[in-house]
Structure formats: structure tokens, C-alpha cells
């Protein structure tokens, strides 16, 4: 039995159960939904779709275009613009990111924003004399702040005309100015113009270094924008004028006006204002005290710029050319600057770090300082070639150690080396008073007799300057004539270590070699410490510390930072020993090696000194009013042409001390006798005869090695044959 057939006539087997059910659900080809592809995948498919009967397509003639090419051109143009816009946006975005990154990076290398405050003006140290007059300044010479309203209108306009014509129209940075400067630099193939605004210059001066790097320039730009945000144009201009550098150590228009024209900034003329404005381009090169021609030429450029900007008329510009009233004083040339340098060295010990402008009141007497300077300079000018002496130094102080004058060299501008404080040289016979004082303290007296005769100390044979010996002499005679053999004998007798202790007790601070030669001053000392060690002889035996600073206060005077305490001078020499030493050293000036030293009406004492091979010439002399020491020699320690302590140093000392004691009330040295017996009898001495004693009961020393002497006068015989030291 047949259950059913296909249309094709084939037999179909019956199916039961699950298989039958699935068979009924199976879809045939006619039941499937076919989705036609609108876009044939190849050319054959395209042909088939165009011709269902599979016939070859007919060739079609091209149809004429109706605006198609125009539409394609517009479409292509829109496409190019779209692409440009897209890539422009992309590049702009990345550029913005880069700019932000650079700003952040530069800002990260700036100080914290909370610390970006206008810094204080640099501190200035004003050094004044005992009379209150200005001696010198140290630190940056910053004049007082001046308000913009107090300045003549043409002064700030001069800076605007030459430095930043668009100052009032930009916001700290001037793109037009930068572009103009760039073009000018390209045309000139170098840096001929700068594009920095006044605000940028102020930012650089206040917060940045002077290095020329891209990072520093970017920091300058950021800070300029910050300043413009924080301050008004007037405030920025005022800050600029009070902080800009004008050369020769002058900061701000007030200091510059005083430095170059000797007047306050409010009184400068148009020509002077133009010159000041011209300096900021190159202060060191255009400073009028160094380059007046260059400064004048630059000032003319500024005047032309002011006229071009209509700040002044052409007539005013022409009238101002060549009319600045110079009143320039060379800075740092006077010898008082040696004092200023010495003060700078001790300031830190007295007040610590200086972070504000101060006034240092000193013990320097300007009149005595001028006399001391002239004494050294004039003497060297007259005799430096003859004696081959190139340098000199002088220190004068009161018996209590207050320095009244100090000359550290003949010309501070040529050499700032302070030969009065820093240099240490052999004092020669100027050290002998410490030997004699040690002997006096050991029980000897000025009348004590010692032998002046040849001496051999373990192969060392010290000789007198004249190579002559006088046998038995008193200590007074030996010191006045500066006999070396007696000094060495005394040194060995009391002990070199005790001599060193005496020198230290009186004020010598340099290292001393305690050997036999210490008696002849072979250990090096400075002039200042040696003068200070002589001071006890002038004040009755009290030890002193040489000093120059009396008080340190703020500029306004409302705060005292340091005041020298009242002197508590310890007794370092017994008064009776002071009297003996003064009697002996007074004889040096009356009849000994310093006979040229005299101060009319005053009793004075002292000691000459000449080191080995005439390398150093000294004289330390004193009255009850002043203790003054003079040194002459060469910086390279080369020998002089027989310059001795009794020659040039005594002449310098006498010139200074005579003037310094004019009008001063006469006072006697502590315990010294008024005059000396030796001075009364030297007129009777002739060559070949015994030397007289210094007292009626003293034995007369006899010369034991006398060479024939030409008739050259008593003074020549005494100085050349006996008193070389």
C-alpha cells in the first residue's frame, strides 16, 4: 500500500515517532527566504543582475554631464578644507598641550609662588668717621627709594623711550617688540636689539640670574606676567627705577645721580636723565667715569628717542646734547678703603650676617687719615726709586687701642692688600723692647752694664750694624744704639721663651720662634699688632686690643646692633717698669737711631727696626697722645737699597705726628724723664774717642774696632757708623 509519492513520482517510506515529527518541520528550498544583494560582488554578477536572461549588455553612449564636474570640484574643495581644519585642530591641540607643558615645567623651576615677593633692597654698609662724616661704603651702593611722583617727568620717560616704548600698552610681554627685535637682529646678523620690556627687566633684576638661557628667558616671561597681574604700571616703573643697576656699584636712580652728578635724582636735567637711561644697556661699559665719550654718545641716542616719542621737543633734544654736568669722583681709590676692608672682616664677629643697611661708627679721624695718606704717598713718591722701596704702611692709635688712622698701602686702586693688618714681616730691632722689658722685669735696670763684644751662639755670630763694638755699655745705651750683641746676650740671659711670653702678654699674636735670634726680631708680625703691643708703654702698662668699630646701628638709627663695651684694660706691665722702659726708649729719639724724630714740646719714645738685608724698615714711636708705627719695604720681600728704620720711616712718622699733635694739650709719657743725659753730651763726641755714659756715674764705653773716618759731621758719624738700627 502506498502512503504517498513525490511529485517526481518517487516512493517515500513512512516514518513514525520523533523522526516523523522532525521531517515535517524541515524546510525545503521553496520555503527559504532569499535576500537579494543590491551590490554584486563582481562584474559577472553585475551583468547578470542587469540582464536576467543572461544576454550580453548593450554598449551605451556616454550621456552629456549636467553640472557633475562642478559638483565634484566643490566636493573635493570641501574635502580639502575639512582635512585642513581637522589637522589644524589636531596640531593646535598638541601645540596647546606643549605650551601648557612648557609653562608647567618652567613654573616648577621657579620659587614657590608664596615666596615671590618683592625682595628687600641689598644691604649697604655706611662707614663713618669719629666726626660722623662718610668715609666709605660697602655692599651695593643703593640710594634711598624715590617715589615716581617726586621725579621730574622726563626722567622715567627717558627710560620708556629707549627701553620700552609700548610700556603702557602691553601686559608684561610685548610681542611686537620681540618681533621687531628679531627682524633687526636677523638683518644685522647678530644681537643688535633686545625685546625685553621694562617689566621683564625688573623680573630679571628681582628674581633671576643674569645667565642667558632659554629656561631663564621663559622664567622671565612668566614672572613679568605675574608682576603685571600683581602691580600697577606706576608701581612697576617705580620699582624698576629704584632697582636697576647703573654701574660703579650704584643701584637705583638716586644712587646713580649722586655717584655721577653729585645731586639727588629729583634735580637731574634732561641731559642727565638721558645719560642715566642710556647706562642700563651696558652699565660697566658706558659708565661716564670710565667711558665719558661712550656715555655721551648713548645719551644722544636716548634724546633722539625721547623726541621721536614726543616726550620732549626737537629743540629740547638739541639743547641738551653735550650738556651733562659731570661731578664724578673715582670710587675706591682712597687709602681709607683699607680701613673699610678691615671692618668688613670683623663685622660678622660683631653682628653676624648683615641683612639690612647699617651704619658703622668708627674711631677713624678723617683729618689724621688724610695726613697719614699724604705722609706715606709723598715720601714714597720722592724717595722710592732712590731706596728701592715700593710700598708703605702706617697705623696710628690712641694709647687705649682706638685706631685713628690706617694706611695699608700707597694706592688702594692698584692693590687692595692691607700691609698694615694682613702682611707679616720681620720687625728687626723694633722687637727689642720686649727683650729689654723681660730683662727689666727680671731685676735689671736701665743702668745695668752689659758687654758689647763679638758673640758666637753655636756657630751663629750676630754683629752690630756698624760692625763695631763698644765694650761695657748700659742697657739704655745699648737700646738707644740698637746694639745687637747686647740684645742677644740679654735674650739668652732671660730665656727666649720668656721673651716670647712678654711679647704675647703685651699684644703680639703671631707665632714666635723662641730661639736666640728672637732678640733680633726674626719672627714675623703685623704692623697693627706691633703698634698695639707698644701701646702699654704709652698708657702706663695696660694691655689693649687694637679696634676701629665703636658702634653699629641701623640706617634709621632706631636700633643699635653693637656698641663697644667700656674698656677693661688689664695691667700687663708694672708702672715702675713702664717708667724705666720709657726712659730708655725716649733716649732713642734724643740721641739714638731715631734722632730725626721729634715733636716740638712733646716727650716721645720709640724704637727703629731694620730686618736682614734691609728688606724691612720700621719705626714705632709714641707719645701720651698717639702710638704710631710705620713700615716700608717691598711686597716681594726683595732687599731695599739700605733703607733703615732711622731713615724713611722716621721721616714719615715725624711728618704725621707733628701735624697730628698741633693744638693738642701736651702730656708727658708715664714715668719718663724729661730729656736724657746722653743727649746733652753727644755734641762732645768725635771719632776715635770713648763714648760718654748716659749718667754721671756710668762708665764710658770705648770703641774697640774703629776705622778711619772722613770728616762728615757728628750726625753722619752717629747715624752711619753707630745708629743704623
mmCIF file of C-alpha atoms in Angstrom, residues 38-227:
data_model
loop_
_atom_site.group_PDB
_atom_site.id
_atom_site.type_symbol
_atom_site.label_atom_id
_atom_site.label_comp_id
_atom_site.label_asym_id
_atom_site.label_seq_id
_atom_site.Cartn_x
_atom_site.Cartn_y
_atom_site.Cartn_z
ATOM 1 C CA UNK A 38 21.996 45.092 -4.021
ATOM 2 C CA UNK A 39 25.749 45.309 -4.611
ATOM 3 C CA UNK A 40 27.022 42.463 -6.795
ATOM 4 C CA UNK A 41 30.425 41.262 -5.739
ATOM 5 C CA UNK A 42 31.967 41.039 -9.196
ATOM 6 C CA UNK A 43 31.473 42.091 -12.810
ATOM 7 C CA UNK A 44 29.699 38.847 -13.786
ATOM 8 C CA UNK A 45 27.214 39.337 -11.053
ATOM 9 C CA UNK A 46 26.662 42.881 -12.200
ATOM 10 C CA UNK A 47 25.966 41.679 -15.752
ATOM 11 C CA UNK A 48 23.634 39.003 -14.520
ATOM 12 C CA UNK A 49 21.738 41.459 -12.417
ATOM 13 C CA UNK A 50 21.452 43.834 -15.360
ATOM 14 C CA UNK A 51 20.279 41.086 -17.765
ATOM 15 C CA UNK A 52 18.186 38.312 -16.201
ATOM 16 C CA UNK A 53 18.115 36.466 -19.488
ATOM 17 C CA UNK A 54 21.924 36.249 -19.383
ATOM 18 C CA UNK A 55 22.221 38.246 -22.544
ATOM 19 C CA UNK A 56 25.275 40.402 -23.223
ATOM 20 C CA UNK A 57 24.772 44.020 -22.158
ATOM 21 C CA UNK A 58 24.439 46.591 -24.858
ATOM 22 C CA UNK A 59 27.039 49.331 -25.281
ATOM 23 C CA UNK A 60 25.673 52.688 -24.128
ATOM 24 C CA UNK A 61 26.804 56.028 -25.354
ATOM 25 C CA UNK A 62 28.008 58.406 -22.637
ATOM 26 C CA UNK A 63 25.451 60.937 -21.621
ATOM 27 C CA UNK A 64 26.458 64.596 -21.588
ATOM 28 C CA UNK A 65 27.305 65.926 -17.970
ATOM 29 C CA UNK A 66 24.865 68.315 -16.426
ATOM 30 C CA UNK A 67 26.876 70.142 -13.670
ATOM 31 C CA UNK A 68 28.577 66.933 -12.433
ATOM 32 C CA UNK A 69 32.182 68.221 -12.740
ATOM 33 C CA UNK A 70 31.344 71.361 -10.795
ATOM 34 C CA UNK A 71 29.781 69.295 -8.066
ATOM 35 C CA UNK A 72 32.884 67.097 -7.928
ATOM 36 C CA UNK A 73 35.181 70.167 -7.677
ATOM 37 C CA UNK A 74 33.138 71.619 -4.855
ATOM 38 C CA UNK A 75 33.092 68.280 -3.099
ATOM 39 C CA UNK A 76 36.855 67.953 -3.498
ATOM 40 C CA UNK A 77 37.415 71.517 -2.165
ATOM 41 C CA UNK A 78 35.178 70.840 0.801
ATOM 42 C CA UNK A 79 37.145 67.679 1.457
ATOM 43 C CA UNK A 80 40.499 69.554 1.425
ATOM 44 C CA UNK A 81 39.166 72.263 3.746
ATOM 45 C CA UNK A 82 37.779 69.618 6.065
ATOM 46 C CA UNK A 83 41.104 67.862 6.168
ATOM 47 C CA UNK A 84 42.978 71.132 6.808
ATOM 48 C CA UNK A 85 40.573 72.064 9.548
ATOM 49 C CA UNK A 86 40.905 68.630 11.103
ATOM 50 C CA UNK A 87 44.698 68.560 11.084
ATOM 51 C CA UNK A 88 44.829 72.175 12.135
ATOM 52 C CA UNK A 89 42.691 71.336 15.116
ATOM 53 C CA UNK A 90 44.878 68.344 15.925
ATOM 54 C CA UNK A 91 48.086 70.364 15.652
ATOM 55 C CA UNK A 92 46.563 73.231 17.630
ATOM 56 C CA UNK A 93 45.559 70.816 20.372
ATOM 57 C CA UNK A 94 49.049 69.354 20.570
ATOM 58 C CA UNK A 95 50.601 72.816 20.470
ATOM 59 C CA UNK A 96 48.354 73.866 23.325
ATOM 60 C CA UNK A 97 49.376 70.804 25.287
ATOM 61 C CA UNK A 98 53.039 71.567 24.570
ATOM 62 C CA UNK A 99 52.670 75.182 25.689
ATOM 63 C CA UNK A 100 50.916 74.116 28.877
ATOM 64 C CA UNK A 101 53.657 71.566 29.465
ATOM 65 C CA UNK A 102 56.404 74.157 28.999
ATOM 66 C CA UNK A 103 54.616 76.617 31.276
ATOM 67 C CA UNK A 104 54.220 73.945 33.948
ATOM 68 C CA UNK A 105 57.846 72.861 33.572
ATOM 69 C CA UNK A 106 59.179 76.416 33.764
ATOM 70 C CA UNK A 107 56.882 77.197 36.665
ATOM 71 C CA UNK A 108 58.114 74.121 38.506
ATOM 72 C CA UNK A 109 61.628 75.595 38.446
ATOM 73 C CA UNK A 110 60.525 78.947 39.836
ATOM 74 C CA UNK A 111 60.433 79.718 43.563
ATOM 75 C CA UNK A 112 57.186 78.887 45.326
ATOM 76 C CA UNK A 113 54.549 81.456 44.448
ATOM 77 C CA UNK A 114 54.184 82.426 48.099
ATOM 78 C CA UNK A 115 57.854 83.394 48.154
ATOM 79 C CA UNK A 116 57.592 85.589 45.073
ATOM 80 C CA UNK A 117 57.514 88.832 46.970
ATOM 81 C CA UNK A 118 59.480 91.920 46.102
ATOM 82 C CA UNK A 119 62.835 91.256 47.812
ATOM 83 C CA UNK A 120 64.411 93.747 50.150
ATOM 84 C CA UNK A 121 66.960 96.127 48.769
ATOM 85 C CA UNK A 122 70.532 94.821 49.108
ATOM 86 C CA UNK A 123 72.123 95.944 52.373
ATOM 87 C CA UNK A 124 74.588 98.814 52.305
ATOM 88 C CA UNK A 125 77.289 99.364 54.911
ATOM 89 C CA UNK A 126 77.928 103.051 55.582
ATOM 90 C CA UNK A 127 81.268 103.620 57.329
ATOM 91 C CA UNK A 128 81.608 106.955 59.096
ATOM 92 C CA UNK A 129 84.438 108.628 60.952
ATOM 93 C CA UNK A 130 84.596 109.751 64.539
ATOM 94 C CA UNK A 131 83.108 113.090 63.444
ATOM 95 C CA UNK A 132 80.188 111.429 61.651
ATOM 96 C CA UNK A 133 81.459 112.134 58.138
ATOM 97 C CA UNK A 134 81.157 109.420 55.485
ATOM 98 C CA UNK A 135 84.394 107.528 54.929
ATOM 99 C CA UNK A 136 83.351 104.687 52.639
ATOM 100 C CA UNK A 137 80.509 102.378 51.704
ATOM 101 C CA UNK A 138 80.494 98.632 51.301
ATOM 102 C CA UNK A 139 77.977 96.360 49.681
ATOM 103 C CA UNK A 140 75.903 97.561 46.785
ATOM 104 C CA UNK A 141 75.545 101.318 46.722
ATOM 105 C CA UNK A 142 71.784 101.600 46.838
ATOM 106 C CA UNK A 143 70.388 105.067 47.189
ATOM 107 C CA UNK A 144 67.182 105.661 49.081
ATOM 108 C CA UNK A 145 63.907 104.795 47.375
ATOM 109 C CA UNK A 146 62.366 107.682 45.477
ATOM 110 C CA UNK A 147 58.683 107.925 44.618
ATOM 111 C CA UNK A 148 57.701 108.309 40.985
ATOM 112 C CA UNK A 149 55.819 111.498 41.770
ATOM 113 C CA UNK A 150 58.981 113.080 43.194
ATOM 114 C CA UNK A 151 60.975 112.629 39.995
ATOM 115 C CA UNK A 152 60.921 115.065 37.068
ATOM 116 C CA UNK A 153 58.527 113.660 34.409
ATOM 117 C CA UNK A 154 61.232 113.422 31.768
ATOM 118 C CA UNK A 155 63.342 111.036 33.886
ATOM 119 C CA UNK A 156 61.046 107.966 33.739
ATOM 120 C CA UNK A 157 60.052 108.921 30.181
ATOM 121 C CA UNK A 158 63.697 108.676 29.137
ATOM 122 C CA UNK A 159 63.728 105.008 30.171
ATOM 123 C CA UNK A 160 60.419 104.322 28.442
ATOM 124 C CA UNK A 161 61.618 105.983 25.241
ATOM 125 C CA UNK A 162 64.790 103.933 24.923
ATOM 126 C CA UNK A 163 63.863 100.678 26.643
ATOM 127 C CA UNK A 164 60.119 100.040 26.233
ATOM 128 C CA UNK A 165 58.128 102.434 24.045
ATOM 129 C CA UNK A 166 54.933 100.348 24.413
ATOM 130 C CA UNK A 167 55.221 100.046 28.206
ATOM 131 C CA UNK A 168 51.689 101.303 28.899
ATOM 132 C CA UNK A 169 50.009 99.140 26.228
ATOM 133 C CA UNK A 170 51.379 95.638 26.830
ATOM 134 C CA UNK A 171 50.800 93.170 29.663
ATOM 135 C CA UNK A 172 54.384 92.478 30.622
ATOM 136 C CA UNK A 173 55.498 90.962 27.327
ATOM 137 C CA UNK A 174 55.493 92.866 24.043
ATOM 138 C CA UNK A 175 55.106 90.522 21.014
ATOM 139 C CA UNK A 176 55.552 93.414 18.606
ATOM 140 C CA UNK A 177 58.748 94.434 20.334
ATOM 141 C CA UNK A 178 60.055 90.875 20.229
ATOM 142 C CA UNK A 179 59.224 90.582 16.521
ATOM 143 C CA UNK A 180 60.838 93.937 15.757
ATOM 144 C CA UNK A 181 63.971 92.959 17.673
ATOM 145 C CA UNK A 182 64.100 89.590 15.897
ATOM 146 C CA UNK A 183 63.912 91.226 12.484
ATOM 147 C CA UNK A 184 66.590 93.752 13.397
ATOM 148 C CA UNK A 185 68.871 91.014 14.712
ATOM 149 C CA UNK A 186 68.433 88.971 11.539
ATOM 150 C CA UNK A 187 69.195 91.970 9.341
ATOM 151 C CA UNK A 188 72.283 92.822 11.374
ATOM 152 C CA UNK A 189 73.290 89.148 11.673
ATOM 153 C CA UNK A 190 73.716 89.464 15.391
ATOM 154 C CA UNK A 191 72.076 90.702 18.560
ATOM 155 C CA UNK A 192 71.533 94.400 17.919
ATOM 156 C CA UNK A 193 68.245 94.819 19.776
ATOM 157 C CA UNK A 194 66.503 93.179 22.692
ATOM 158 C CA UNK A 195 62.812 92.560 23.046
ATOM 159 C CA UNK A 196 62.625 92.651 26.833
ATOM 160 C CA UNK A 197 60.131 95.039 28.357
ATOM 161 C CA UNK A 198 60.788 97.081 31.473
ATOM 162 C CA UNK A 199 58.675 94.561 33.356
ATOM 163 C CA UNK A 200 60.812 91.692 32.098
ATOM 164 C CA UNK A 201 63.975 93.539 33.088
ATOM 165 C CA UNK A 202 62.538 94.149 36.539
ATOM 166 C CA UNK A 203 61.635 90.468 36.872
ATOM 167 C CA UNK A 204 65.173 89.516 35.944
ATOM 168 C CA UNK A 205 66.714 92.003 38.391
ATOM 169 C CA UNK A 206 64.456 90.977 41.258
ATOM 170 C CA UNK A 207 64.272 87.216 40.973
ATOM 171 C CA UNK A 208 66.628 85.753 38.369
ATOM 172 C CA UNK A 209 70.280 85.466 37.464
ATOM 173 C CA UNK A 210 71.938 87.146 34.513
ATOM 174 C CA UNK A 211 72.594 83.913 32.608
ATOM 175 C CA UNK A 212 71.370 83.795 29.003
ATOM 176 C CA UNK A 213 69.448 80.527 28.606
ATOM 177 C CA UNK A 214 66.064 79.658 27.168
ATOM 178 C CA UNK A 215 64.855 78.466 30.562
ATOM 179 C CA UNK A 216 65.794 81.774 32.200
ATOM 180 C CA UNK A 217 64.092 83.710 29.402
ATOM 181 C CA UNK A 218 60.880 81.709 29.803
ATOM 182 C CA UNK A 219 61.004 82.253 33.562
ATOM 183 C CA UNK A 220 61.424 85.957 32.908
ATOM 184 C CA UNK A 221 58.275 85.973 30.765
ATOM 185 C CA UNK A 222 56.212 84.175 33.403
ATOM 186 C CA UNK A 223 57.414 86.481 36.171
ATOM 187 C CA UNK A 224 56.745 89.557 34.030
ATOM 188 C CA UNK A 225 53.144 88.439 33.559
ATOM 189 C CA UNK A 226 52.906 87.813 37.294
ATOM 190 C CA UNK A 227 54.244 91.282 38.097
#
